[in-house]
Amino acid sequence: MKIKFKQLKVIPLLLLGLLLSNYVSAQQTLTLRDAVNYAVENSSNVRRSKLDIQAGKYKTQEVRAQALPQITGNGGLTYNPIIGQLVVGDQSFQLGRKWNANGGVQLNQQLFNQQVFTGLKAAKTSEQYYLLNENLTEEQIIEQVANTYYQVLVNRQQRNVIDTNIKNVRVVERIILNQYQNGLAKKIDVDRIKVNLTNLENQRDQVINAVTQLENQLKFYMGMPVETEIELPTTELTEVKGLPSMADTVDLSGRTEIKLLDVQRELLGLQKKAYISEYYPTLSLTANYSSTGQSDKFDLFKRKSNSTAFWYDASAIGLTLRVPIFDGFATRSRVRQANVEILKAEEDRRETTNALNLAYENAKIALRNSINTINSQRQNVQLAEEIYQSTQNNYNNGLAALTDLLDTENALTEAQNSYTQALLNYKIAEIQLIKSNGNIKSLLK
């Protein structure tokens, strides 16, 4: 009995250990690299782009089928209750018999069809388009996740700032209440500190809600279940080593956006060739073989020795030439429309090139400004902390007014938030610079 009792006592401990291990594993610590890698594997947008690649391959197979032999089979069974008559002079002849059966096979092979050949080239180019589109989707997801990731960190840092300020204000509140009870402070001072504390607590609630919303948005971009608990290391935001190397100009030939536009331009050119191909003649090989049986009884499929059915075969082989002569200028209109689309694609490429150059220049400016702001705000935070500590000591010794203490506390909060915002601006500009260089996927490594 004692052995059983010990076993029963151990089981709850094992269950408790399992529960604790499940709780720990449920909360995931995500570095930026972990987040972007998870997003590339699980984002719905990326998965859809991969499905587009598969669909593109199937589309190529569909177009390729047009250049392969097309073979069809046919068969039929007909019963004629009343058989028609052929009248010649004063005589009539029965046309056929009551039961007719036929079966055959037909072949059609394109020998020359410029539209089919152009379509094959377009289908292969479309596969390249879908591959580039998947790559662009991954880059956009990485950028989206990285920006949101840093926004979560900034808002969490702002929450920490507010928590520290609330702690400091509560210390002052206790001091003022003690002074008020001893007749050394006015009630208006007590009320003012309570108002300030209430405002800070309201700000904290707003920041907590903002953090929750941003975390949910981050998990949505990543393709992670929203109910998953995540923890982001604060070092991901504070690690600013200095300005990266920045060239005067950027080579855009490796940018996925430009490659994608070039492929689109190629597809439009092939579309134009497909329209022009409508002017070309087409040549195809046709062949067929059929067998037909007739009988007055339903004995078409019996052995010949026991059947009155009459069967005969037929076959034909030929070439079909189709020469377009005049289509009311419909083809010419389609070709001209294709020319317009090509010109529009060239304008899109020119505009995208300018936009990418603009983004690169803006990223360089933002990085320089952010690093300067970070350095100055870091010193400003230190100075504001010193001023706050000095003012708090003076207030405790009766050498400073409550207004001065609250002003320095607000100045410290503003300096801390400005420093955190500068870190966010730097990180976002850094992501833009990496993207401008075509290296956004380096965040996956």
Short mmCIF file of C-alpha atoms in Angstrom, two decimals:
data_model
loop_
_atom_site.label_atom_id
_atom_site.label_comp_id
_atom_site.label_asym_id
_atom_site.label_seq_id
_atom_site.Cartn_x
_atom_site.Cartn_y
_atom_site.Cartn_z
CA MET A 1 0.00 0.00 0.00
CA LYS A 2 2.87 2.36 0.72
CA ILE A 3 4.30 1.79 -2.75
CA LYS A 4 1.00 2.73 -4.39
CA PHE A 5 0.75 5.85 -2.26
CA LYS A 6 4.21 6.99 -3.40
CA GLN A 7 3.28 6.44 -7.03
CA LEU A 8 0.13 8.51 -6.65
CA LYS A 9 2.17 11.27 -5.06
CA VAL A 10 4.67 11.32 -7.92
CA ILE A 11 2.04 11.57 -10.68
CA PRO A 12 0.81 15.08 -9.74
CA LEU A 13 4.44 16.25 -9.67
CA LEU A 14 4.98 14.87 -13.17
CA LEU A 15 1.81 16.56 -14.41
CA LEU A 16 2.93 19.84 -12.85
CA GLY A 17 6.28 19.54 -14.59
CA LEU A 18 4.58 18.92 -17.93
CA LEU A 19 2.33 21.92 -17.45
CA LEU A 20 5.27 24.17 -16.61
CA SER A 21 7.24 22.92 -19.62
CA ASN A 22 4.25 23.57 -21.89
CA TYR A 23 3.92 27.09 -20.51
CA VAL A 24 7.58 27.83 -21.11
CA SER A 25 7.47 26.47 -24.66
CA ALA A 26 4.28 28.38 -25.40
CA GLN A 27 6.12 31.68 -24.98
CA GLN A 28 8.63 32.04 -27.78
CA THR A 29 11.64 34.34 -27.68
CA LEU A 30 11.97 35.79 -31.17
CA THR A 31 15.00 37.57 -32.51
CA LEU A 32 14.55 39.55 -35.70
CA ARG A 33 16.20 36.73 -37.64
CA ASP A 34 13.81 34.20 -36.13
CA ALA A 35 10.83 36.40 -36.98
CA VAL A 36 11.70 36.94 -40.65
CA ASN A 37 12.62 33.28 -41.17
CA TYR A 38 9.34 32.20 -39.62
CA ALA A 39 7.47 34.68 -41.84
CA VAL A 40 9.09 33.43 -45.05
CA GLU A 41 8.07 29.88 -44.17
CA ASN A 42 4.55 30.57 -42.88
CA SER A 43 3.22 33.79 -44.43
CA SER A 44 0.07 33.26 -46.47
CA ASN A 45 1.29 35.72 -49.11
CA VAL A 46 4.51 33.75 -49.62
CA ARG A 47 2.61 30.48 -49.77
CA ARG A 48 0.25 31.91 -52.38
CA SER A 49 3.21 33.06 -54.47
CA LYS A 50 4.62 29.52 -54.32
CA LEU A 51 1.26 28.20 -55.53
CA ASP A 52 1.45 30.70 -58.39
CA ILE A 53 4.75 29.11 -59.40
CA GLN A 54 3.09 25.69 -59.56
CA ALA A 55 0.18 27.15 -61.53
CA GLY A 56 2.68 28.73 -63.96
CA LYS A 57 4.30 25.35 -64.59
CA TYR A 58 0.91 23.81 -65.28
CA LYS A 59 0.10 26.69 -67.63
CA THR A 60 3.30 25.96 -69.57
CA GLN A 61 2.26 22.32 -69.87
CA GLU A 62 -1.14 23.43 -71.13
CA VAL A 63 0.39 25.63 -73.84
CA ARG A 64 2.92 22.94 -74.78
CA ALA A 65 0.02 20.53 -75.33
CA GLN A 66 -1.13 22.65 -78.28
CA ALA A 67 2.06 21.71 -80.15
CA LEU A 68 1.56 17.98 -79.50
CA PRO A 69 -0.71 15.66 -81.50
CA GLN A 70 -4.39 15.98 -80.63
CA ILE A 71 -6.13 12.60 -80.81
CA THR A 72 -9.84 12.14 -80.28
CA GLY A 73 -12.08 9.12 -80.47
CA ASN A 74 -15.78 9.00 -81.34
CA GLY A 75 -18.54 6.47 -81.54
CA GLY A 76 -22.28 6.33 -82.00
CA LEU A 77 -25.31 4.06 -82.23
CA THR A 78 -28.46 5.08 -84.13
CA TYR A 79 -31.88 3.42 -84.53
CA ASN A 80 -34.05 4.50 -87.47
CA PRO A 81 -37.73 3.55 -86.93
CA ILE A 82 -38.57 4.97 -90.35
CA ILE A 83 -35.95 4.69 -93.04
CA GLY A 84 -35.79 7.36 -95.72
CA GLN A 85 -36.20 6.55 -99.39
CA LEU A 86 -34.28 7.72 -102.44
CA VAL A 87 -36.60 8.18 -105.41
CA VAL A 88 -35.15 7.83 -108.91
CA GLY A 89 -37.72 8.07 -111.67
CA ASP A 90 -40.50 5.67 -110.81
CA GLN A 91 -38.34 3.63 -108.48
CA SER A 92 -37.38 4.13 -104.83
CA PHE A 93 -34.44 2.82 -102.86
CA GLN A 94 -34.07 2.43 -99.11
CA LEU A 95 -31.37 4.66 -97.62
CA GLY A 96 -29.57 2.60 -95.04
CA ARG A 97 -30.87 0.18 -92.44
CA LYS A 98 -32.65 0.45 -89.09
CA TRP A 99 -29.53 0.02 -86.97
CA ASN A 100 -26.32 1.99 -87.56
CA ALA A 101 -23.11 1.96 -85.51
CA ASN A 102 -19.87 3.81 -86.05
CA GLY A 103 -16.57 4.37 -84.29
CA GLY A 104 -13.37 6.08 -85.20
CA VAL A 105 -10.29 8.03 -84.21
CA GLN A 106 -9.09 11.40 -85.44
CA LEU A 107 -5.65 13.03 -85.28
CA ASN A 108 -4.69 16.66 -85.67
CA GLN A 109 -1.07 17.87 -85.56
CA GLN A 110 0.04 21.48 -85.87
CA LEU A 111 2.86 21.72 -88.39
CA PHE A 112 3.19 25.48 -88.46
CA ASN A 113 1.38 27.84 -86.09
CA GLN A 114 3.32 30.92 -85.03
CA GLN A 115 0.83 31.72 -82.29
CA VAL A 116 1.46 28.36 -80.61
CA PHE A 117 5.24 28.79 -80.80
CA THR A 118 5.03 32.30 -79.36
CA GLY A 119 2.72 31.06 -76.65
CA LEU A 120 5.33 28.49 -75.60
CA LYS A 121 7.94 31.24 -75.17
CA ALA A 122 5.46 33.35 -73.20
CA ALA A 123 4.62 30.44 -70.92
CA LYS A 124 8.28 29.82 -70.10
CA THR A 125 8.78 33.52 -69.42
CA SER A 126 5.72 33.48 -67.17
CA GLU A 127 7.40 30.85 -65.01
CA GLN A 128 10.32 33.25 -64.54
CA TYR A 129 7.83 36.00 -63.69
CA TYR A 130 6.23 33.90 -60.95
CA LEU A 131 9.64 33.05 -59.50
CA LEU A 132 10.56 36.73 -59.33
CA ASN A 133 7.15 37.56 -57.88
CA GLU A 134 7.72 35.02 -55.11
CA ASN A 135 11.10 36.59 -54.40
CA LEU A 136 9.55 40.07 -54.27
CA THR A 137 6.79 38.83 -51.96
CA GLU A 138 9.38 37.41 -49.58
CA GLU A 139 11.30 40.69 -49.60
CA GLN A 140 8.14 42.67 -48.86
CA ILE A 141 7.22 40.31 -46.02
CA ILE A 142 10.72 40.61 -44.54
CA GLU A 143 10.54 44.41 -44.68
CA GLN A 144 7.04 44.42 -43.21
CA VAL A 145 7.97 42.09 -40.36
CA ALA A 146 11.21 43.94 -39.57
CA ASN A 147 9.50 47.35 -39.39
CA THR A 148 6.70 46.03 -37.18
CA TYR A 149 9.21 44.16 -35.03
CA TYR A 150 11.06 47.38 -34.20
CA GLN A 151 7.80 49.24 -33.60
CA VAL A 152 6.88 46.64 -30.97
CA LEU A 153 10.25 47.15 -29.28
CA VAL A 154 9.87 50.93 -29.27
CA ASN A 155 6.42 50.80 -27.75
CA ARG A 156 7.63 48.34 -25.13
CA GLN A 157 10.48 50.70 -24.33
CA GLN A 158 8.02 53.57 -23.99
CA ARG A 159 6.00 51.43 -21.59
CA ASN A 160 9.15 50.86 -19.52
CA VAL A 161 9.77 54.61 -19.45
CA ILE A 162 6.24 55.24 -18.22
CA ASP A 163 6.59 52.49 -15.61
CA THR A 164 9.76 54.14 -14.28
CA ASN A 165 8.08 57.53 -14.23
CA ILE A 166 5.07 56.12 -12.37
CA LYS A 167 7.41 54.62 -9.80
CA ASN A 168 9.18 57.96 -9.33
CA VAL A 169 5.91 59.91 -9.10
CA ARG A 170 4.55 57.51 -6.48
CA VAL A 171 7.64 58.16 -4.37
CA VAL A 172 6.98 61.90 -4.65
CA GLU A 173 3.30 61.31 -3.89
CA ARG A 174 4.16 59.60 -0.61
CA ILE A 175 6.46 62.45 0.33
CA ILE A 176 3.81 65.10 -0.44
CA LEU A 177 1.13 63.20 1.46
CA ASN A 178 3.43 63.01 4.46
CA GLN A 179 4.18 66.71 4.19
CA TYR A 180 0.49 67.53 3.80
CA GLN A 181 -0.41 65.52 6.89
CA ASN A 182 2.26 67.45 8.82
CA GLY A 183 1.05 70.79 7.48
CA LEU A 184 4.13 71.33 5.29
CA ALA A 185 2.37 71.05 1.91
CA LYS A 186 -0.82 72.34 0.35
CA LYS A 187 -3.76 70.23 -0.79
CA ILE A 188 -3.34 71.59 -4.32
CA ASP A 189 0.09 69.96 -4.43
CA VAL A 190 -1.45 66.62 -3.46
CA ASP A 191 -4.12 67.02 -6.15
CA ARG A 192 -1.60 67.97 -8.81
CA ILE A 193 0.57 64.96 -8.14
CA LYS A 194 -2.53 62.70 -8.26
CA VAL A 195 -3.56 64.21 -11.60
CA ASN A 196 -0.06 63.64 -12.95
CA LEU A 197 -0.08 60.04 -11.73
CA THR A 198 -3.50 59.39 -13.27
CA ASN A 199 -2.32 60.78 -16.60
CA LEU A 200 0.73 58.52 -16.54
CA GLU A 201 -1.39 55.47 -15.76
CA ASN A 202 -3.73 56.33 -18.65
CA GLN A 203 -0.74 56.71 -20.96
CA ARG A 204 0.53 53.34 -19.77
CA ASP A 205 -2.81 51.69 -20.62
CA GLN A 206 -2.74 53.23 -24.09
CA VAL A 207 0.83 52.06 -24.71
CA ILE A 208 -0.02 48.54 -23.47
CA ASN A 209 -2.94 48.40 -25.92
CA ALA A 210 -0.68 49.68 -28.70
CA VAL A 211 1.93 47.01 -27.89
CA THR A 212 -0.72 44.28 -27.95
CA GLN A 213 -2.06 45.48 -31.30
CA LEU A 214 1.42 45.71 -32.81
CA GLU A 215 2.32 42.25 -31.53
CA ASN A 216 -0.84 40.83 -33.08
CA GLN A 217 -0.04 42.62 -36.32
CA LEU A 218 3.50 41.23 -36.23
CA LYS A 219 2.22 37.70 -35.71
CA PHE A 220 -0.30 38.19 -38.53
CA TYR A 221 2.44 39.26 -40.94
CA MET A 222 4.52 36.28 -39.84
CA GLY A 223 1.67 33.82 -40.32
CA MET A 224 1.85 32.93 -36.62
CA PRO A 225 -1.30 32.18 -34.59
CA VAL A 226 -2.34 35.39 -32.84
CA GLU A 227 -2.77 33.61 -29.51
CA THR A 228 0.93 32.64 -29.42
CA GLU A 229 2.89 34.41 -26.68
CA ILE A 230 6.13 35.99 -27.90
CA GLU A 231 9.02 37.80 -26.25
CA LEU A 232 11.37 40.14 -28.15
CA PRO A 233 14.91 40.76 -26.85
CA THR A 234 15.44 44.47 -26.13
CA THR A 235 19.00 44.24 -27.44
CA GLU A 236 17.57 44.06 -30.96
CA LEU A 237 16.74 47.77 -30.67
CA THR A 238 19.67 49.11 -28.66
CA GLU A 239 22.46 47.67 -30.80
CA VAL A 240 23.46 50.70 -32.93
CA LYS A 241 27.13 50.46 -33.85
CA GLY A 242 27.32 53.41 -36.23
CA LEU A 243 26.77 54.32 -39.84
CA PRO A 244 27.14 51.50 -42.38
CA SER A 245 29.06 52.01 -45.60
CA MET A 246 26.98 53.93 -48.13
CA ALA A 247 27.87 54.39 -51.80
CA ASP A 248 27.03 57.57 -53.67
CA THR A 249 24.83 55.65 -56.08
CA VAL A 250 23.15 52.27 -55.98
CA ASP A 251 23.13 49.55 -58.65
CA LEU A 252 19.50 48.73 -59.34
CA SER A 253 20.12 45.90 -61.77
CA GLY A 254 19.89 43.37 -58.95
CA ARG A 255 16.65 44.72 -57.51
CA THR A 256 13.77 42.31 -57.82
CA GLU A 257 11.39 45.13 -58.73
CA ILE A 258 13.47 46.00 -61.81
CA LYS A 259 13.88 42.36 -62.83
CA LEU A 260 10.14 41.87 -62.52
CA LEU A 261 9.40 44.90 -64.70
CA ASP A 262 11.89 43.66 -67.31
CA VAL A 263 10.13 40.30 -67.43
CA GLN A 264 6.76 42.06 -67.72
CA ARG A 265 8.16 44.06 -70.64
CA GLU A 266 9.31 40.82 -72.27
CA LEU A 267 5.87 39.27 -71.79
CA LEU A 268 4.22 42.27 -73.38
CA GLY A 269 6.62 41.95 -76.32
CA LEU A 270 5.64 38.30 -76.71
CA GLN A 271 1.98 39.29 -76.53
CA LYS A 272 2.60 41.68 -79.41
CA LYS A 273 4.30 38.90 -81.39
CA ALA A 274 1.31 36.65 -80.71
CA TYR A 275 -1.00 39.27 -82.22
CA ILE A 276 1.30 39.70 -85.22
CA SER A 277 1.26 35.91 -85.65
CA GLU A 278 -2.41 36.18 -86.54
CA TYR A 279 -1.26 37.47 -89.94
CA TYR A 280 0.65 34.23 -90.56
CA PRO A 281 -0.88 31.18 -92.23
CA THR A 282 -1.26 27.96 -90.25
CA LEU A 283 -0.64 24.45 -91.49
CA SER A 284 -1.82 21.28 -89.76
CA LEU A 285 -1.89 17.57 -90.51
CA THR A 286 -5.19 15.73 -90.16
CA ALA A 287 -5.88 12.02 -90.24
CA ASN A 288 -8.86 9.88 -89.36
CA TYR A 289 -10.00 6.30 -89.39
CA SER A 290 -13.57 5.08 -88.89
CA SER A 291 -15.61 1.90 -89.08
CA THR A 292 -19.36 1.85 -89.75
CA GLY A 293 -21.86 -0.96 -89.44
CA GLN A 294 -25.50 -1.28 -90.57
CA SER A 295 -28.13 -3.94 -89.96
CA ASP A 296 -31.88 -4.46 -89.90
CA LYS A 297 -31.51 -6.20 -86.52
CA PHE A 298 -29.71 -5.37 -83.35
CA ASP A 299 -26.91 -7.78 -84.14
CA LEU A 300 -24.24 -5.23 -84.96
CA PHE A 301 -21.77 -6.48 -82.38
CA LYS A 302 -22.23 -10.24 -82.91
CA ARG A 303 -19.76 -12.40 -84.74
CA LYS A 304 -19.99 -12.05 -88.51
CA SER A 305 -21.08 -15.65 -88.96
CA ASN A 306 -24.15 -15.05 -86.79
CA SER A 307 -24.83 -11.45 -87.82
CA THR A 308 -26.54 -9.81 -90.79
CA ALA A 309 -24.69 -6.57 -90.16
CA PHE A 310 -22.63 -4.98 -92.87
CA TRP A 311 -19.41 -3.24 -91.77
CA TYR A 312 -17.10 -1.05 -93.80
CA ASP A 313 -14.00 1.04 -92.95
CA ALA A 314 -12.88 4.46 -94.09
CA SER A 315 -9.79 6.61 -93.53
CA ALA A 316 -8.30 9.87 -94.75
CA ILE A 317 -5.05 11.82 -94.41
CA GLY A 318 -4.74 15.47 -95.36
CA LEU A 319 -3.22 18.88 -94.80
CA THR A 320 -5.19 21.92 -93.72
CA LEU A 321 -3.88 25.34 -94.67
CA ARG A 322 -5.49 28.44 -93.22
CA VAL A 323 -4.53 31.80 -94.70
CA PRO A 324 -5.93 34.97 -93.10
CA ILE A 325 -6.94 37.55 -95.70
CA PHE A 326 -8.93 40.32 -94.04
CA ASP A 327 -10.30 40.60 -90.50
CA GLY A 328 -11.56 44.17 -90.55
CA PHE A 329 -8.26 45.49 -89.07
CA ALA A 330 -8.95 43.70 -85.77
CA THR A 331 -5.42 42.29 -85.61
CA ARG A 332 -3.91 45.67 -86.39
CA SER A 333 -5.85 47.20 -83.49
CA ARG A 334 -4.62 44.52 -81.11
CA VAL A 335 -1.02 45.08 -82.17
CA ARG A 336 -1.36 48.81 -81.59
CA GLN A 337 -2.87 48.19 -78.16
CA ALA A 338 0.12 45.97 -77.36
CA ASN A 339 2.44 48.81 -78.40
CA VAL A 340 0.69 51.13 -75.94
CA GLU A 341 1.07 48.59 -73.13
CA ILE A 342 4.79 48.29 -73.89
CA LEU A 343 5.20 52.07 -73.71
CA LYS A 344 3.33 52.11 -70.39
CA ALA A 345 5.62 49.36 -69.07
CA GLU A 346 8.65 51.45 -70.02
CA GLU A 347 7.21 54.41 -68.13
CA ASP A 348 6.58 52.17 -65.12
CA ARG A 349 10.21 51.06 -65.20
CA ARG A 350 11.44 54.63 -65.42
CA GLU A 351 9.24 55.70 -62.53
CA THR A 352 10.23 52.69 -60.42
CA THR A 353 13.92 53.41 -61.05
CA ASN A 354 13.46 56.98 -59.84
CA ALA A 355 11.47 55.79 -56.82
CA LEU A 356 14.16 53.27 -55.84
CA ASN A 357 16.89 55.90 -56.18
CA LEU A 358 14.78 58.26 -54.09
CA ALA A 359 14.32 55.61 -51.39
CA TYR A 360 18.07 55.02 -51.30
CA GLU A 361 18.91 58.71 -50.97
CA ASN A 362 16.23 59.19 -48.29
CA ALA A 363 17.55 56.17 -46.39
CA LYS A 364 21.05 57.65 -46.36
CA ILE A 365 19.75 60.99 -45.11
CA ALA A 366 17.58 59.33 -42.47
CA LEU A 367 20.52 57.22 -41.24
CA ARG A 368 22.79 60.24 -40.87
CA ASN A 369 20.11 62.23 -39.11
CA SER A 370 19.16 59.31 -36.88
CA ILE A 371 22.71 58.56 -35.77
CA ASN A 372 23.22 62.23 -34.90
CA THR A 373 19.92 62.30 -33.04
CA ILE A 374 20.76 59.10 -31.18
CA ASN A 375 24.09 60.48 -29.99
CA SER A 376 22.61 63.83 -28.94
CA GLN A 377 19.53 62.28 -27.33
CA ARG A 378 21.65 59.78 -25.41
CA GLN A 379 23.51 62.69 -23.84
CA ASN A 380 20.25 64.57 -23.41
CA VAL A 381 18.71 61.65 -21.48
CA GLN A 382 21.72 61.53 -19.17
CA LEU A 383 21.50 65.28 -18.58
CA ALA A 384 17.73 65.12 -17.99
CA GLU A 385 18.22 62.30 -15.44
CA GLU A 386 20.82 64.36 -13.59
CA ILE A 387 18.54 67.41 -13.57
CA TYR A 388 15.62 65.32 -12.35
CA GLN A 389 17.63 63.75 -9.55
CA SER A 390 18.96 67.16 -8.51
CA THR A 391 15.52 68.76 -8.60
CA GLN A 392 14.05 65.86 -6.62
CA ASN A 393 16.71 66.27 -3.93
CA ASN A 394 16.08 70.02 -3.82
CA TYR A 395 12.36 69.41 -3.55
CA ASN A 396 12.84 66.95 -0.72
CA ASN A 397 14.93 69.57 1.08
CA GLY A 398 12.41 72.33 0.41
CA LEU A 399 14.64 74.14 -2.09
CA ALA A 400 12.50 73.56 -5.21
CA ALA A 401 8.80 73.88 -6.01
CA LEU A 402 6.59 70.98 -7.10
CA THR A 403 6.15 72.67 -10.47
CA ASP A 404 9.90 72.47 -11.09
CA LEU A 405 9.90 68.78 -10.18
CA LEU A 406 6.99 67.98 -12.51
CA ASP A 407 8.58 69.99 -15.33
CA THR A 408 11.87 68.11 -15.03
CA GLU A 409 9.98 64.81 -14.88
CA ASN A 410 8.15 65.67 -18.12
CA ALA A 411 11.43 66.77 -19.70
CA LEU A 412 13.03 63.44 -18.77
CA THR A 413 10.10 61.49 -20.24
CA GLU A 414 10.26 63.48 -23.45
CA ALA A 415 14.02 62.95 -23.74
CA GLN A 416 13.69 59.20 -23.19
CA ASN A 417 10.89 58.87 -25.76
CA SER A 418 12.83 60.97 -28.28
CA TYR A 419 15.85 58.71 -27.82
CA THR A 420 13.73 55.60 -28.35
CA GLN A 421 12.07 57.13 -31.42
CA ALA A 422 15.50 57.96 -32.84
CA LEU A 423 16.48 54.31 -32.47
CA LEU A 424 13.34 53.27 -34.35
CA ASN A 425 14.00 55.79 -37.14
CA TYR A 426 17.54 54.48 -37.46
CA LYS A 427 16.46 50.85 -37.67
CA ILE A 428 13.76 51.56 -40.26
CA ALA A 429 16.19 53.61 -42.35
CA GLU A 430 18.73 50.81 -42.03
CA ILE A 431 16.18 48.33 -43.39
CA GLN A 432 15.47 50.67 -46.31
CA LEU A 433 19.20 50.96 -47.05
CA ILE A 434 19.63 47.18 -46.98
CA LYS A 435 16.61 46.83 -49.27
CA SER A 436 17.94 49.50 -51.64
CA ASN A 437 21.15 47.51 -52.00
CA GLY A 438 19.11 44.43 -52.87
CA ASN A 439 20.26 42.63 -49.71
CA ILE A 440 17.03 42.52 -47.70
CA LYS A 441 17.29 38.72 -47.52
CA SER A 442 20.52 39.10 -45.54
CA LEU A 443 18.21 39.49 -42.53
CA LEU A 444 17.40 35.80 -42.92
CA LYS A 445 21.01 34.72 -42.30
#
